[in-house]
PDB file of C-alpha atoms in Angstrom:
ATOM      1  CA  UNK Z 386      87.783 128.421  69.395  1.00 51.00           C
ATOM      2  CA  UNK Z 387      84.202 129.731  69.928  1.00 59.00           C
ATOM      3  CA  UNK Z 388      82.614 126.297  69.368  1.00 77.00           C
ATOM      4  CA  UNK Z 389      85.178 124.371  71.393  1.00 84.00           C
ATOM      5  CA  UNK Z 390      84.320 123.319  74.965  1.00 88.00           C
ATOM      6  CA  UNK Z 391      86.701 124.157  77.769  1.00 88.00           C
ATOM      7  CA  UNK Z 392      89.253 121.619  78.944  1.00 87.00           C
ATOM      8  CA  UNK Z 393      87.270 120.739  82.066  1.00 90.00           C
ATOM      9  CA  UNK Z 394      84.034 120.096  80.162  1.00 92.00           C
ATOM     10  CA  UNK Z 395      85.875 118.009  77.547  1.00 91.00           C
ATOM     11  CA  UNK Z 396      87.477 115.871  80.240  1.00 92.00           C
ATOM     12  CA  UNK Z 397      84.149 115.451  82.009  1.00 94.00           C
ATOM     13  CA  UNK Z 398      82.508 114.305  78.759  1.00 94.00           C
ATOM     14  CA  UNK Z 399      85.311 111.828  77.997  1.00 93.00           C
ATOM     15  CA  UNK Z 400      85.201 110.530  81.552  1.00 93.00           C
ATOM     16  CA  UNK Z 401      81.504 109.685  81.369  1.00 93.00           C
ATOM     17  CA  UNK Z 402      81.836 107.983  77.972  1.00 92.00           C
ATOM     18  CA  UNK Z 403      84.846 105.885  78.990  1.00 92.00           C
ATOM     19  CA  UNK Z 404      83.634 102.235  79.199  1.00 91.00           C
ATOM     20  CA  UNK Z 405      86.229 101.570  81.876  1.00 91.00           C
ATOM     21  CA  UNK Z 406      84.586 103.998  84.296  1.00 91.00           C
ATOM     22  CA  UNK Z 407      80.924 103.042  83.821  1.00 91.00           C
ATOM     23  CA  UNK Z 408      80.820 101.281  87.174  1.00 92.00           C
ATOM     24  CA  UNK Z 409      81.707 104.542  88.930  1.00 94.00           C
ATOM     25  CA  UNK Z 410      80.285 107.348  86.771  1.00 95.00           C
ATOM     26  CA  UNK Z 411      77.565 107.179  84.094  1.00 94.00           C
ATOM     27  CA  UNK Z 412      74.434 108.821  82.783  1.00 94.00           C
ATOM     28  CA  UNK Z 413      71.301 108.548  84.885  1.00 90.00           C
ATOM     29  CA  UNK Z 414      68.801 105.873  83.884  1.00 87.00           C
ATOM     30  CA  UNK Z 415      65.980 108.395  84.294  1.00 85.00           C
ATOM     31  CA  UNK Z 416      67.192 111.820  83.116  1.00 88.00           C
ATOM     32  CA  UNK Z 417      69.317 112.533  80.027  1.00 89.00           C
ATOM     33  CA  UNK Z 418      70.913 115.621  81.602  1.00 89.00           C
ATOM     34  CA  UNK Z 419      71.927 113.963  84.874  1.00 93.00           C
ATOM     35  CA  UNK Z 420      75.220 112.247  85.701  1.00 94.00           C
ATOM     36  CA  UNK Z 421      75.403 109.624  88.421  1.00 93.00           C
ATOM     37  CA  UNK Z 422      78.535 108.939  90.516  1.00 94.00           C
ATOM     38  CA  UNK Z 423      78.102 105.534  92.132  1.00 90.00           C
ATOM     39  CA  UNK Z 424      80.861 105.636  94.777  1.00 92.00           C
ATOM     40  CA  UNK Z 425      82.446 109.002  95.590  1.00 93.00           C
ATOM     41  CA  UNK Z 426      85.486 107.562  97.396  1.00 92.00           C
ATOM     42  CA  UNK Z 427      86.324 105.031  94.676  1.00 93.00           C
ATOM     43  CA  UNK Z 428      85.661 107.604  91.941  1.00 94.00           C
ATOM     44  CA  UNK Z 429      88.050 110.074  93.579  1.00 91.00           C
ATOM     45  CA  UNK Z 430      90.766 107.458  93.938  1.00 91.00           C
ATOM     46  CA  UNK Z 431      90.494 105.637  90.606  1.00 92.00           C
ATOM     47  CA  UNK Z 432      88.995 108.051  88.065  1.00 94.00           C
ATOM     48  CA  UNK Z 433      89.920 111.635  88.944  1.00 91.00           C
ATOM     49  CA  UNK Z 434      93.726 111.141  88.790  1.00 89.00           C
ATOM     50  CA  UNK Z 435      93.448 109.854  85.200  1.00 90.00           C
ATOM     51  CA  UNK Z 436      91.791 113.063  83.995  1.00 89.00           C
ATOM     52  CA  UNK Z 437      93.021 115.696  86.436  1.00 85.00           C
ATOM     53  CA  UNK Z 438      96.210 116.247  88.405  1.00 80.00           C
ATOM     54  CA  UNK Z 439      94.500 115.435  91.701  1.00 80.00           C
ATOM     55  CA  UNK Z 440      92.125 113.072  93.482  1.00 84.00           C
ATOM     56  CA  UNK Z 441      90.307 115.755  95.453  1.00 85.00           C
ATOM     57  CA  UNK Z 442      86.538 115.281  95.378  1.00 90.00           C
ATOM     58  CA  UNK Z 443      85.631 118.677  96.948  1.00 88.00           C
ATOM     59  CA  UNK Z 444      87.751 120.423  94.309  1.00 86.00           C
ATOM     60  CA  UNK Z 445      85.960 118.500  91.549  1.00 91.00           C
ATOM     61  CA  UNK Z 446      82.569 119.538  92.944  1.00 91.00           C
ATOM     62  CA  UNK Z 447      83.805 123.119  93.214  1.00 89.00           C
ATOM     63  CA  UNK Z 448      84.599 123.123  89.507  1.00 89.00           C
ATOM     64  CA  UNK Z 449      81.172 121.682  88.701  1.00 92.00           C
ATOM     65  CA  UNK Z 450      79.607 124.578  90.583  1.00 91.00           C
ATOM     66  CA  UNK Z 451      81.791 127.100  88.745  1.00 90.00           C
ATOM     67  CA  UNK Z 452      80.434 125.782  85.424  1.00 92.00           C
ATOM     68  CA  UNK Z 453      76.824 125.946  86.568  1.00 92.00           C
ATOM     69  CA  UNK Z 454      76.168 122.286  87.346  1.00 94.00           C
ATOM     70  CA  UNK Z 455      73.666 121.675  90.115  1.00 93.00           C
ATOM     71  CA  UNK Z 456      73.365 118.772  92.496  1.00 93.00           C
ATOM     72  CA  UNK Z 457      70.388 116.462  92.021  1.00 91.00           C
ATOM     73  CA  UNK Z 458      68.882 114.713  95.015  1.00 84.00           C
ATOM     74  CA  UNK Z 459      69.148 110.976  94.656  1.00 70.00           C
ATOM     75  CA  UNK Z 460      68.581 107.887  96.769  1.00 59.00           C
ATOM     76  CA  UNK Z 461      69.043 109.091 100.349  1.00 55.00           C
ATOM     77  CA  UNK Z 462      69.594 105.519 101.550  1.00 54.00           C
ATOM     78  CA  UNK Z 463      73.100 105.559 100.076  1.00 57.00           C
ATOM     79  CA  UNK Z 464      74.095 108.586 102.144  1.00 57.00           C
ATOM     80  CA  UNK Z 465      77.238 110.324 100.933  1.00 64.00           C
ATOM     81  CA  UNK Z 466      78.436 107.339  98.875  1.00 82.00           C
ATOM     82  CA  UNK Z 467      76.694 108.490  95.691  1.00 89.00           C
ATOM     83  CA  UNK Z 468      76.308 111.859  93.994  1.00 93.00           C
ATOM     84  CA  UNK Z 469      74.241 113.173  91.066  1.00 94.00           C
ATOM     85  CA  UNK Z 470      74.697 116.419  89.144  1.00 95.00           C
ATOM     86  CA  UNK Z 471      73.080 117.967  86.065  1.00 94.00           C
ATOM     87  CA  UNK Z 472      73.339 120.798  83.512  1.00 94.00           C
ATOM     88  CA  UNK Z 473      70.822 121.697  80.802  1.00 92.00           C
ATOM     89  CA  UNK Z 474      73.553 121.855  78.137  1.00 92.00           C
ATOM     90  CA  UNK Z 475      75.324 118.696  79.296  1.00 94.00           C
ATOM     91  CA  UNK Z 476      73.093 115.861  78.064  1.00 92.00           C
ATOM     92  CA  UNK Z 477      73.425 112.274  76.937  1.00 90.00           C
ATOM     93  CA  UNK Z 478      73.117 113.109  73.225  1.00 86.00           C
ATOM     94  CA  UNK Z 479      74.065 116.788  73.415  1.00 81.00           C
ATOM     95  CA  UNK Z 480      77.775 116.777  72.666  1.00 84.00           C
ATOM     96  CA  UNK Z 481      77.283 119.617  70.175  1.00 87.00           C
ATOM     97  CA  UNK Z 482      76.185 121.945  73.001  1.00 89.00           C
ATOM     98  CA  UNK Z 483      79.203 121.509  75.245  1.00 92.00           C
ATOM     99  CA  UNK Z 484      80.743 124.797  74.078  1.00 90.00           C
ATOM    100  CA  UNK Z 485      77.773 126.631  75.606  1.00 90.00           C
ATOM    101  CA  UNK Z 486      78.806 125.613  79.108  1.00 91.00           C
ATOM    102  CA  UNK Z 487      80.807 128.520  80.508  1.00 88.00           C
ATOM    103  CA  UNK Z 488      82.030 129.608  83.861  1.00 84.00           C
ATOM    104  CA  UNK Z 489      79.594 131.677  85.872  1.00 78.00           C
ATOM    105  CA  UNK Z 490      79.815 135.316  84.747  1.00 66.00           C
ATOM    106  CA  UNK Z 491      80.830 134.292  81.240  1.00 58.00           C
ATOM    107  CA  UNK Z 492      77.367 133.433  79.877  1.00 54.00           C
ATOM    108  CA  UNK Z 493      75.997 134.993  76.680  1.00 51.00           C
ATOM    109  CA  UNK Z 494      74.094 138.252  77.077  1.00 49.00           C
ATOM    110  CA  UNK Z 495      70.589 138.792  75.695  1.00 45.00           C
ATOM    111  CA  UNK Z 496      71.982 140.440  72.543  1.00 46.00           C
ATOM    112  CA  UNK Z 497      74.191 137.464  71.727  1.00 47.00           C
ATOM    113  CA  UNK Z 498      77.450 139.178  72.750  1.00 47.00           C
ATOM    114  CA  UNK Z 499      79.523 138.042  75.654  1.00 48.00           C
ATOM    115  CA  UNK Z 500      79.506 139.824  78.973  1.00 49.00           C
ATOM    116  CA  UNK Z 501      82.138 142.552  79.372  1.00 42.00           C
ATOM    117  CA  UNK Z 502      83.801 140.410  82.038  1.00 46.00           C
ATOM    118  CA  UNK Z 503      84.022 137.410  79.715  1.00 50.00           C
ATOM    119  CA  UNK Z 504      87.304 135.548  79.402  1.00 53.00           C
ATOM    120  CA  UNK Z 505      88.475 134.019  76.136  1.00 59.00           C
ATOM    121  CA  UNK Z 506      88.462 130.255  75.750  1.00 57.00           C
ATOM    122  CA  UNK Z 507      92.246 130.265  75.613  1.00 61.00           C
ATOM    123  CA  UNK Z 508      92.446 131.936  78.982  1.00 68.00           C
ATOM    124  CA  UNK Z 509      89.765 129.604  80.282  1.00 63.00           C
ATOM    125  CA  UNK Z 510      91.865 126.576  79.403  1.00 66.00           C
ATOM    126  CA  UNK Z 511      94.824 128.177  81.138  1.00 73.00           C
ATOM    127  CA  UNK Z 512      92.707 128.787  84.226  1.00 72.00           C
ATOM    128  CA  UNK Z 513      91.558 125.167  84.175  1.00 72.00           C
ATOM    129  CA  UNK Z 514      95.165 123.980  84.059  1.00 74.00           C
ATOM    130  CA  UNK Z 515      96.104 126.284  86.920  1.00 79.00           C
ATOM    131  CA  UNK Z 516      93.113 124.996  88.849  1.00 75.00           C
ATOM    132  CA  UNK Z 517      94.279 121.410  88.312  1.00 74.00           C
ATOM    133  CA  UNK Z 518      97.766 122.316  89.504  1.00 78.00           C
ATOM    134  CA  UNK Z 519      96.328 123.982  92.595  1.00 79.00           C
ATOM    135  CA  UNK Z 520      94.315 120.863  93.372  1.00 74.00           C
ATOM    136  CA  UNK Z 521      97.425 118.721  92.930  1.00 75.00           C
ATOM    137  CA  UNK Z 522      99.338 120.947  95.353  1.00 82.00           C
ATOM    138  CA  UNK Z 523      96.499 120.695  97.862  1.00 78.00           C
ATOM    139  CA  UNK Z 524      96.616 116.896  97.668  1.00 76.00           C
ATOM    140  CA  UNK Z 525     100.412 116.833  98.040  1.00 82.00           C
ATOM    141  CA  UNK Z 526     100.226 119.213 100.989  1.00 86.00           C
ATOM    142  CA  UNK Z 527      97.664 116.996 102.711  1.00 81.00           C
ATOM    143  CA  UNK Z 528      99.899 113.956 102.139  1.00 83.00           C
ATOM    144  CA  UNK Z 529     102.939 115.773 103.583  1.00 87.00           C
ATOM    145  CA  UNK Z 530     100.961 116.862 106.646  1.00 86.00           C
ATOM    146  CA  UNK Z 531      99.777 113.287 107.217  1.00 86.00           C
ATOM    147  CA  UNK Z 532     103.304 111.900 106.840  1.00 90.00           C
ATOM    148  CA  UNK Z 533     104.710 114.533 109.206  1.00 90.00           C
ATOM    149  CA  UNK Z 534     102.125 113.655 111.841  1.00 90.00           C
ATOM    150  CA  UNK Z 535     103.041 109.976 111.504  1.00 89.00           C
ATOM    151  CA  UNK Z 536     106.749 110.757 111.928  1.00 90.00           C
ATOM    152  CA  UNK Z 537     105.997 112.832 115.035  1.00 89.00           C
ATOM    153  CA  UNK Z 538     104.093 109.904 116.558  1.00 89.00           C
ATOM    154  CA  UNK Z 539     106.951 107.498 115.794  1.00 90.00           C
ATOM    155  CA  UNK Z 540     109.503 109.935 117.254  1.00 88.00           C
ATOM    156  CA  UNK Z 541     107.452 110.334 120.444  1.00 86.00           C
ATOM    157  CA  UNK Z 542     107.202 106.552 120.824  1.00 86.00           C
ATOM    158  CA  UNK Z 543     110.953 106.128 120.328  1.00 86.00           C
ATOM    159  CA  UNK Z 544     111.681 108.835 122.890  1.00 85.00           C
ATOM    160  CA  UNK Z 545     109.428 107.091 125.389  1.00 84.00           C
ATOM    161  CA  UNK Z 546     111.135 103.729 124.806  1.00 82.00           C
ATOM    162  CA  UNK Z 547     114.599 105.295 125.121  1.00 80.00           C
ATOM    163  CA  UNK Z 548     113.622 107.025 128.354  1.00 80.00           C
ATOM    164  CA  UNK Z 549     112.372 103.738 129.825  1.00 78.00           C
ATOM    165  CA  UNK Z 550     115.585 101.970 128.814  1.00 76.00           C
ATOM    166  CA  UNK Z 551     117.759 104.658 130.412  1.00 77.00           C
ATOM    167  CA  UNK Z 552     115.726 104.520 133.623  1.00 75.00           C
ATOM    168  CA  UNK Z 553     116.098 100.735 133.700  1.00 72.00           C
ATOM    169  CA  UNK Z 554     119.858 100.879 133.188  1.00 70.00           C
ATOM    170  CA  UNK Z 555     120.198 103.474 135.938  1.00 73.00           C
ATOM    171  CA  UNK Z 556     118.138 101.327 138.292  1.00 70.00           C
ATOM    172  CA  UNK Z 557     120.199  98.222 137.529  1.00 67.00           C
ATOM    173  CA  UNK Z 558     123.423 100.132 138.134  1.00 68.00           C
ATOM    174  CA  UNK Z 559     122.398 101.232 141.648  1.00 69.00           C
ATOM    175  CA  UNK Z 560     120.001  98.479 142.735  1.00 67.00           C
ATOM    176  CA  UNK Z 561     120.873  97.158 146.247  1.00 64.00           C
ATOM    177  CA  UNK Z 562     120.105  93.563 145.279  1.00 71.00           C
ATOM    178  CA  UNK Z 563     122.591  93.770 142.449  1.00 67.00           C
ATOM    179  CA  UNK Z 564     125.242  95.098 144.821  1.00 68.00           C
ATOM    180  CA  UNK Z 565     124.563  92.160 147.175  1.00 70.00           C
ATOM    181  CA  UNK Z 566     124.948  89.717 144.288  1.00 66.00           C
ATOM    182  CA  UNK Z 567     128.230  91.379 143.376  1.00 67.00           C
ATOM    183  CA  UNK Z 568     129.529  91.095 146.958  1.00 71.00           C
ATOM    184  CA  UNK Z 569     128.671  87.393 147.111  1.00 71.00           C
ATOM    185  CA  UNK Z 570     130.365  86.780 143.814  1.00 67.00           C
ATOM    186  CA  UNK Z 571     133.398  88.728 145.050  1.00 70.00           C
ATOM    187  CA  UNK Z 572     133.575  86.507 148.126  1.00 71.00           C
ATOM    188  CA  UNK Z 573     133.355  83.360 145.995  1.00 68.00           C
ATOM    189  CA  UNK Z 574     136.085  84.585 143.697  1.00 63.00           C
ATOM    190  CA  UNK Z 575     138.326  85.487 146.637  1.00 68.00           C
ATOM    191  CA  UNK Z 576     137.943  81.967 147.992  1.00 65.00           C
ATOM    192  CA  UNK Z 577     139.090  80.749 144.582  1.00 58.00           C
ATOM    193  CA  UNK Z 578     142.208  82.968 144.906  1.00 55.00           C
ATOM    194  CA  UNK Z 579     141.096  85.334 142.125  1.00 49.00           C
ATOM    195  CA  UNK Z 580     141.862  89.001 142.201  1.00 48.00           C
ATOM    196  CA  UNK Z 581     139.714  91.476 140.302  1.00 46.00           C
ATOM    197  CA  UNK Z 582     139.407  95.214 139.983  1.00 49.00           C
ATOM    198  CA  UNK Z 583     137.535  96.579 143.064  1.00 48.00           C
ATOM    199  CA  UNK Z 584     135.299  98.635 140.787  1.00 46.00           C
ATOM    200  CA  UNK Z 585     134.100  95.434 139.166  1.00 46.00           C
ATOM    201  CA  UNK Z 586     132.740  93.712 142.225  1.00 45.00           C
ATOM    202  CA  UNK Z 587     131.330  96.571 144.276  1.00 46.00           C
ATOM    203  CA  UNK Z 588     134.138  97.199 146.822  1.00 49.00           C
ATOM    204  CA  UNK Z 589     134.304 100.806 145.687  1.00 50.00           C
ATOM    205  CA  UNK Z 590     132.385 103.469 147.678  1.00 53.00           C
ATOM    206  CA  UNK Z 591     128.640 102.641 147.860  1.00 51.00           C
ATOM    207  CA  UNK Z 592     127.422 105.297 145.435  1.00 49.00           C
ATOM    208  CA  UNK Z 593     130.135 104.746 142.818  1.00 51.00           C
ATOM    209  CA  UNK Z 594     128.551 103.830 139.440  1.00 47.00           C
ATOM    210  CA  UNK Z 595     129.786 100.444 138.222  1.00 47.00           C
ATOM    211  CA  UNK Z 596     130.910  99.913 134.605  1.00 49.00           C
ATOM    212  CA  UNK Z 597     128.693  96.858 134.258  1.00 47.00           C
ATOM    213  CA  UNK Z 598     128.652  96.599 130.508  1.00 46.00           C
ATOM    214  CA  UNK Z 599     132.454  96.495 130.390  1.00 48.00           C
ATOM    215  CA  UNK Z 600     133.033  94.110 133.310  1.00 52.00           C
ATOM    216  CA  UNK Z 601     130.204  91.575 133.009  1.00 49.00           C
ATOM    217  CA  UNK Z 602     131.940  89.475 130.322  1.00 50.00           C
ATOM    218  CA  UNK Z 603     134.924  88.818 132.655  1.00 54.00           C
ATOM    219  CA  UNK Z 604     132.632  88.031 135.564  1.00 50.00           C
ATOM    220  CA  UNK Z 605     130.549  85.658 133.464  1.00 52.00           C
ATOM    221  CA  UNK Z 606     133.682  83.837 132.296  1.00 53.00           C
ATOM    222  CA  UNK Z 607     134.898  83.461 135.883  1.00 54.00           C
ATOM    223  CA  UNK Z 608     131.559  82.039 137.003  1.00 48.00           C
ATOM    224  CA  UNK Z 609     131.430  79.646 134.048  1.00 51.00           C
ATOM    225  CA  UNK Z 610     134.952  78.350 134.822  1.00 52.00           C
ATOM    226  CA  UNK Z 611     134.210  78.045 138.543  1.00 48.00           C
ATOM    227  CA  UNK Z 612     131.493  75.486 137.810  1.00 47.00           C
ATOM    228  CA  UNK Z 613     133.934  73.274 135.931  1.00 47.00           C
ATOM    229  CA  UNK Z 614     136.863  73.035 138.389  1.00 46.00           C
ATOM    230  CA  UNK Z 615     137.957  74.184 141.829  1.00 44.00           C
ATOM    231  CA  UNK Z 616     141.449  74.951 140.517  1.00 48.00           C
ATOM    232  CA  UNK Z 617     140.686  78.097 138.557  1.00 44.00           C
ATOM    233  CA  UNK Z 618     143.234  79.373 136.046  1.00 47.00           C
ATOM    234  CA  UNK Z 619     144.080  83.074 136.194  1.00 49.00           C
ATOM    235  CA  UNK Z 620     141.844  85.467 134.262  1.00 45.00           C
ATOM    236  CA  UNK Z 621     143.630  86.595 131.115  1.00 47.00           C
ATOM    237  CA  UNK Z 622     142.547  90.214 130.915  1.00 48.00           C
ATOM    238  CA  UNK Z 623     144.193  93.568 131.354  1.00 46.00           C
ATOM    239  CA  UNK Z 624     142.809  93.986 134.888  1.00 45.00           C
ATOM    240  CA  UNK Z 625     144.247  90.698 136.138  1.00 46.00           C
ATOM    241  CA  UNK Z 626     147.583  91.247 134.382  1.00 49.00           C
ATOM    242  CA  UNK Z 627     148.045  94.572 136.151  1.00 45.00           C
ATOM    243  CA  UNK Z 628     147.565  92.905 139.551  1.00 42.00           C
ATOM    244  CA  UNK Z 629     149.915  90.041 138.660  1.00 47.00           C
ATOM    245  CA  UNK Z 630     152.663  92.515 137.803  1.00 49.00           C
ATOM    246  CA  UNK Z 631     152.292  94.157 141.220  1.00 46.00           C
ATOM    247  CA  UNK Z 632     152.841  90.811 142.934  1.00 47.00           C
TER     248      UNK Z 632
END
């Protein structure tokens, strides 16, 4: 176990030597101990999830810092798109030195013995796994928060639309022009010897709400028939039947 690198360092080494990721992460062309990340956003999305249980770039950098990697200044013209980091024991041809890379506080003392606060490699691997799980939970939490915010926006929009629809229906139900149209239609129907429920055509008290949605089909049928003939047949609905029985 003493000569075995930790899980994080092993994954980092495999990641850099994977031919499929060379366009996003590779060794520097200038320094053998420097790693170059070409596109941070693409690297986080396409590479990190294949080696760790997350796609969180800040968490990845945090782990690099824990293991003593340092950031190397690169081409400033690329801004935050690229990133370079280095470690004296993490080199292009130095795979045999990977086990020397420890977490801060776990380095070898001057006498060759580990610090009293050192953690065994087995526990280190466990900590790395727990760290990966924590990063995964952070990513999932961020996704849930984003989805919740989206749902809140959709709900607010739906509430606004519903409120506008209710206001429109209320306005249509009490609009004076609509009442005038109903009175004219009532007069036309009376001339055609048709009898309808007073609530339908607006002969009820002025402020009485009208059941428009229920009565409009009968009114529309009467108007359609009136255009075809002056001798209108009786309306065959429950309202008309009740009046016929009274006669």
